[in-house]
Amino acid sequence: MAYLQPRSLLGKFSSILLLLCIVQPLSARRFLTTTPRNIVKQYLAPHNKARAKLGLPPLKWSNKLANYATWWGHQRQVSCELVHSHGDYGENLFWGSGKDWKPRDAVTAWAKERPYYDYKSNSCKKNEQCLHYTQIIWKQSTRVGCAKVVCKTGDTLISCNYDPHGNVVGEKPF
């Protein structure tokens, strides 16, 4: 009769790594990082300022979403085109000429769409964009993760992903 031996710590660690490889897209594995706390604050502060104005709970940082944003940003690194990932998350994208853009620049640009959102009709004003703003203030969204990528062109692409996603057709953000 054969007996199974208890797994060593290394064996358990290998199983965890295998699980991570299964859950993450194959090409996303190399982007498993932790965003520095000061950068996280630069993303969270303007997000949560916009939410606080409406009495909404603050978003919490998600390394999982930040890793996804990093992975997607690197997919766009050659052309720096604003193309959505079409993943299971809400997503805001920002492009800026040059490499000196800060996290707050992107979030502030999205939040400045506030005047273009009409709550009564639950729509953007004619010929205006407001869906970045409504994603920021989507009440059911509780987590956010973001990343900045400097493209081969020297320009900046910033991506933020939200979970659960917002901008559900027919529903108001709050």
Short mmCIF file of C-alpha atoms in Angstrom, two decimals:
data_model
loop_
_atom_site.label_atom_id
_atom_site.label_comp_id
_atom_site.label_asym_id
_atom_site.label_seq_id
_atom_site.Cartn_x
_atom_site.Cartn_y
_atom_site.Cartn_z
CA MET A 1 0.00 0.00 0.00
CA ALA A 2 1.35 3.44 -0.93
CA TYR A 3 1.12 6.37 1.46
CA LEU A 4 1.10 10.02 0.47
CA GLN A 5 3.79 12.05 2.19
CA PRO A 6 2.90 15.48 3.58
CA ARG A 7 3.91 18.23 1.21
CA SER A 8 6.92 20.28 2.09
CA LEU A 9 6.66 24.06 2.28
CA LEU A 10 8.24 24.25 -1.18
CA GLY A 11 5.61 21.86 -2.50
CA LYS A 12 2.83 24.05 -1.13
CA PHE A 13 4.49 27.15 -2.56
CA SER A 14 4.75 25.49 -5.98
CA SER A 15 1.04 24.67 -5.85
CA ILE A 16 0.22 28.31 -5.11
CA LEU A 17 2.40 29.46 -8.00
CA LEU A 18 0.69 26.96 -10.29
CA LEU A 19 -2.69 28.30 -9.23
CA LEU A 20 -1.55 31.88 -9.99
CA CYS A 21 -0.45 30.76 -13.44
CA ILE A 22 -3.85 29.24 -14.13
CA VAL A 23 -5.82 32.27 -12.95
CA GLN A 24 -3.69 34.94 -14.68
CA PRO A 25 -3.40 35.11 -18.47
CA LEU A 26 -0.15 33.47 -19.54
CA SER A 27 1.39 36.77 -20.65
CA ALA A 28 0.17 38.62 -17.52
CA ARG A 29 2.31 36.55 -15.13
CA ARG A 30 5.42 38.66 -15.61
CA PHE A 31 3.56 41.77 -14.39
CA LEU A 32 2.72 40.49 -10.89
CA THR A 33 3.95 43.44 -8.86
CA THR A 34 2.91 45.57 -5.93
CA THR A 35 2.33 49.26 -6.58
CA PRO A 36 4.26 51.55 -4.19
CA ARG A 37 2.04 53.07 -1.49
CA ASN A 38 2.74 56.68 -2.55
CA ILE A 39 1.62 55.89 -6.12
CA VAL A 40 -1.52 54.14 -4.84
CA LYS A 41 -2.41 57.29 -2.89
CA GLN A 42 -1.98 59.40 -6.04
CA TYR A 43 -4.61 57.26 -7.78
CA LEU A 44 -6.98 56.82 -4.84
CA ALA A 45 -7.12 60.41 -3.55
CA PRO A 46 -8.76 62.00 -6.64
CA HIS A 47 -11.04 58.98 -7.14
CA ASN A 48 -12.27 59.14 -3.57
CA LYS A 49 -12.56 62.94 -3.59
CA ALA A 50 -15.06 62.69 -6.47
CA ARG A 51 -16.95 59.91 -4.65
CA ALA A 52 -16.98 61.81 -1.33
CA LYS A 53 -18.72 64.78 -3.00
CA LEU A 54 -21.68 62.43 -3.53
CA GLY A 55 -21.46 60.69 -0.16
CA LEU A 56 -20.23 57.46 -1.77
CA PRO A 57 -17.87 55.04 0.01
CA PRO A 58 -14.20 55.23 -0.98
CA LEU A 59 -12.67 52.82 -3.44
CA LYS A 60 -10.05 50.40 -2.13
CA TRP A 61 -6.86 49.54 -3.97
CA SER A 62 -6.59 46.14 -5.66
CA ASN A 63 -3.19 44.78 -6.67
CA LYS A 64 -5.01 42.25 -8.84
CA LEU A 65 -6.62 45.06 -10.84
CA ALA A 66 -3.34 47.02 -10.92
CA ASN A 67 -1.59 43.97 -12.37
CA TYR A 68 -4.34 43.64 -14.98
CA ALA A 69 -3.98 47.35 -15.86
CA THR A 70 -0.20 46.90 -16.15
CA TRP A 71 -0.61 43.85 -18.36
CA TRP A 72 -3.07 45.63 -20.66
CA GLY A 73 -0.94 48.79 -20.77
CA HIS A 74 2.01 46.74 -21.98
CA GLN A 75 -0.19 45.28 -24.75
CA ARG A 76 -0.68 48.86 -26.02
CA GLN A 77 2.92 49.99 -25.40
CA VAL A 78 4.02 50.02 -29.04
CA SER A 79 1.21 52.15 -30.50
CA CYS A 80 -0.12 53.80 -27.31
CA GLU A 81 -3.62 53.60 -28.79
CA LEU A 82 -6.60 53.99 -26.47
CA VAL A 83 -8.10 50.55 -26.98
CA HIS A 84 -10.15 48.95 -24.21
CA SER A 85 -9.25 45.49 -23.00
CA HIS A 86 -12.86 44.24 -23.03
CA GLY A 87 -12.19 42.33 -19.81
CA ASP A 88 -14.55 41.73 -16.91
CA TYR A 89 -13.70 45.08 -15.29
CA GLY A 90 -14.71 48.67 -15.78
CA GLU A 91 -11.90 50.57 -17.44
CA ASN A 92 -10.82 54.18 -17.86
CA LEU A 93 -7.95 54.99 -20.23
CA PHE A 94 -5.89 58.17 -20.46
CA TRP A 95 -3.33 59.21 -23.07
CA GLY A 96 -0.91 62.11 -22.65
CA SER A 97 1.86 63.45 -24.85
CA GLY A 98 5.24 62.86 -23.21
CA LYS A 99 6.19 60.84 -20.15
CA ASP A 100 5.71 63.28 -17.27
CA TRP A 101 2.03 62.58 -16.57
CA LYS A 102 1.09 61.72 -12.98
CA PRO A 103 -1.71 59.42 -11.76
CA ARG A 104 -3.72 62.39 -10.47
CA ASP A 105 -3.59 63.98 -13.97
CA ALA A 106 -5.52 61.08 -15.47
CA VAL A 107 -8.07 60.78 -12.67
CA THR A 108 -8.58 64.55 -12.54
CA ALA A 109 -9.22 64.61 -16.31
CA TRP A 110 -11.87 61.91 -15.94
CA ALA A 111 -13.47 63.63 -12.93
CA LYS A 112 -13.70 66.90 -14.89
CA GLU A 113 -16.41 65.24 -16.99
CA ARG A 114 -18.80 65.75 -14.04
CA PRO A 115 -20.64 68.76 -15.56
CA TYR A 116 -21.46 66.69 -18.64
CA TYR A 117 -23.39 64.01 -16.75
CA ASP A 118 -27.14 64.59 -16.36
CA TYR A 119 -28.46 62.49 -13.48
CA LYS A 120 -32.13 63.03 -14.36
CA SER A 121 -31.77 61.59 -17.86
CA ASN A 122 -28.86 59.32 -16.83
CA SER A 123 -26.91 60.37 -19.88
CA CYS A 124 -24.07 62.55 -21.09
CA LYS A 125 -24.92 65.98 -22.43
CA LYS A 126 -25.02 66.18 -26.21
CA ASN A 127 -21.57 65.90 -27.84
CA GLU A 128 -19.84 65.45 -24.48
CA GLN A 129 -18.07 62.56 -22.76
CA CYS A 130 -18.99 61.59 -19.19
CA LEU A 131 -18.58 57.81 -18.92
CA HIS A 132 -15.13 58.05 -17.31
CA TYR A 133 -16.70 60.13 -14.56
CA THR A 134 -19.66 57.78 -14.09
CA GLN A 135 -17.27 54.84 -13.75
CA ILE A 136 -15.38 56.70 -11.01
CA ILE A 137 -18.61 57.35 -9.07
CA TRP A 138 -20.31 54.02 -9.76
CA LYS A 139 -21.62 53.09 -6.33
CA GLN A 140 -21.28 49.31 -6.74
CA SER A 141 -17.60 49.61 -7.76
CA THR A 142 -15.57 48.98 -4.62
CA ARG A 143 -12.05 48.28 -5.90
CA VAL A 144 -9.69 49.97 -8.34
CA GLY A 145 -6.24 49.21 -9.68
CA CYS A 146 -4.26 51.37 -12.08
CA ALA A 147 -1.01 51.48 -14.00
CA LYS A 148 1.04 53.91 -16.02
CA VAL A 149 3.00 52.82 -19.08
CA VAL A 150 5.39 54.98 -21.09
CA CYS A 151 4.93 53.88 -24.67
CA LYS A 152 7.59 53.34 -27.33
CA THR A 153 6.47 56.70 -28.76
CA GLY A 154 7.49 58.41 -25.51
CA ASP A 155 3.86 59.17 -24.64
CA THR A 156 1.96 58.02 -21.57
CA LEU A 157 -0.92 55.59 -21.23
CA ILE A 158 -2.69 55.32 -17.87
CA SER A 159 -5.28 52.64 -17.25
CA CYS A 160 -7.56 52.15 -14.26
CA ASN A 161 -9.72 49.07 -13.82
CA TYR A 162 -12.77 48.85 -11.55
CA ASP A 163 -14.53 45.93 -9.92
CA PRO A 164 -17.40 45.41 -10.13
CA HIS A 165 -17.62 47.33 -13.39
CA GLY A 166 -19.91 50.32 -13.77
CA ASN A 167 -21.73 51.98 -16.63
CA VAL A 168 -24.43 49.34 -16.80
CA VAL A 169 -26.97 50.34 -19.45
CA GLY A 170 -30.22 51.50 -17.89
CA GLU A 171 -28.77 51.88 -14.36
CA LYS A 172 -27.77 55.08 -12.60
CA PRO A 173 -24.33 55.27 -11.03
CA PHE A 174 -25.69 56.02 -7.53
#
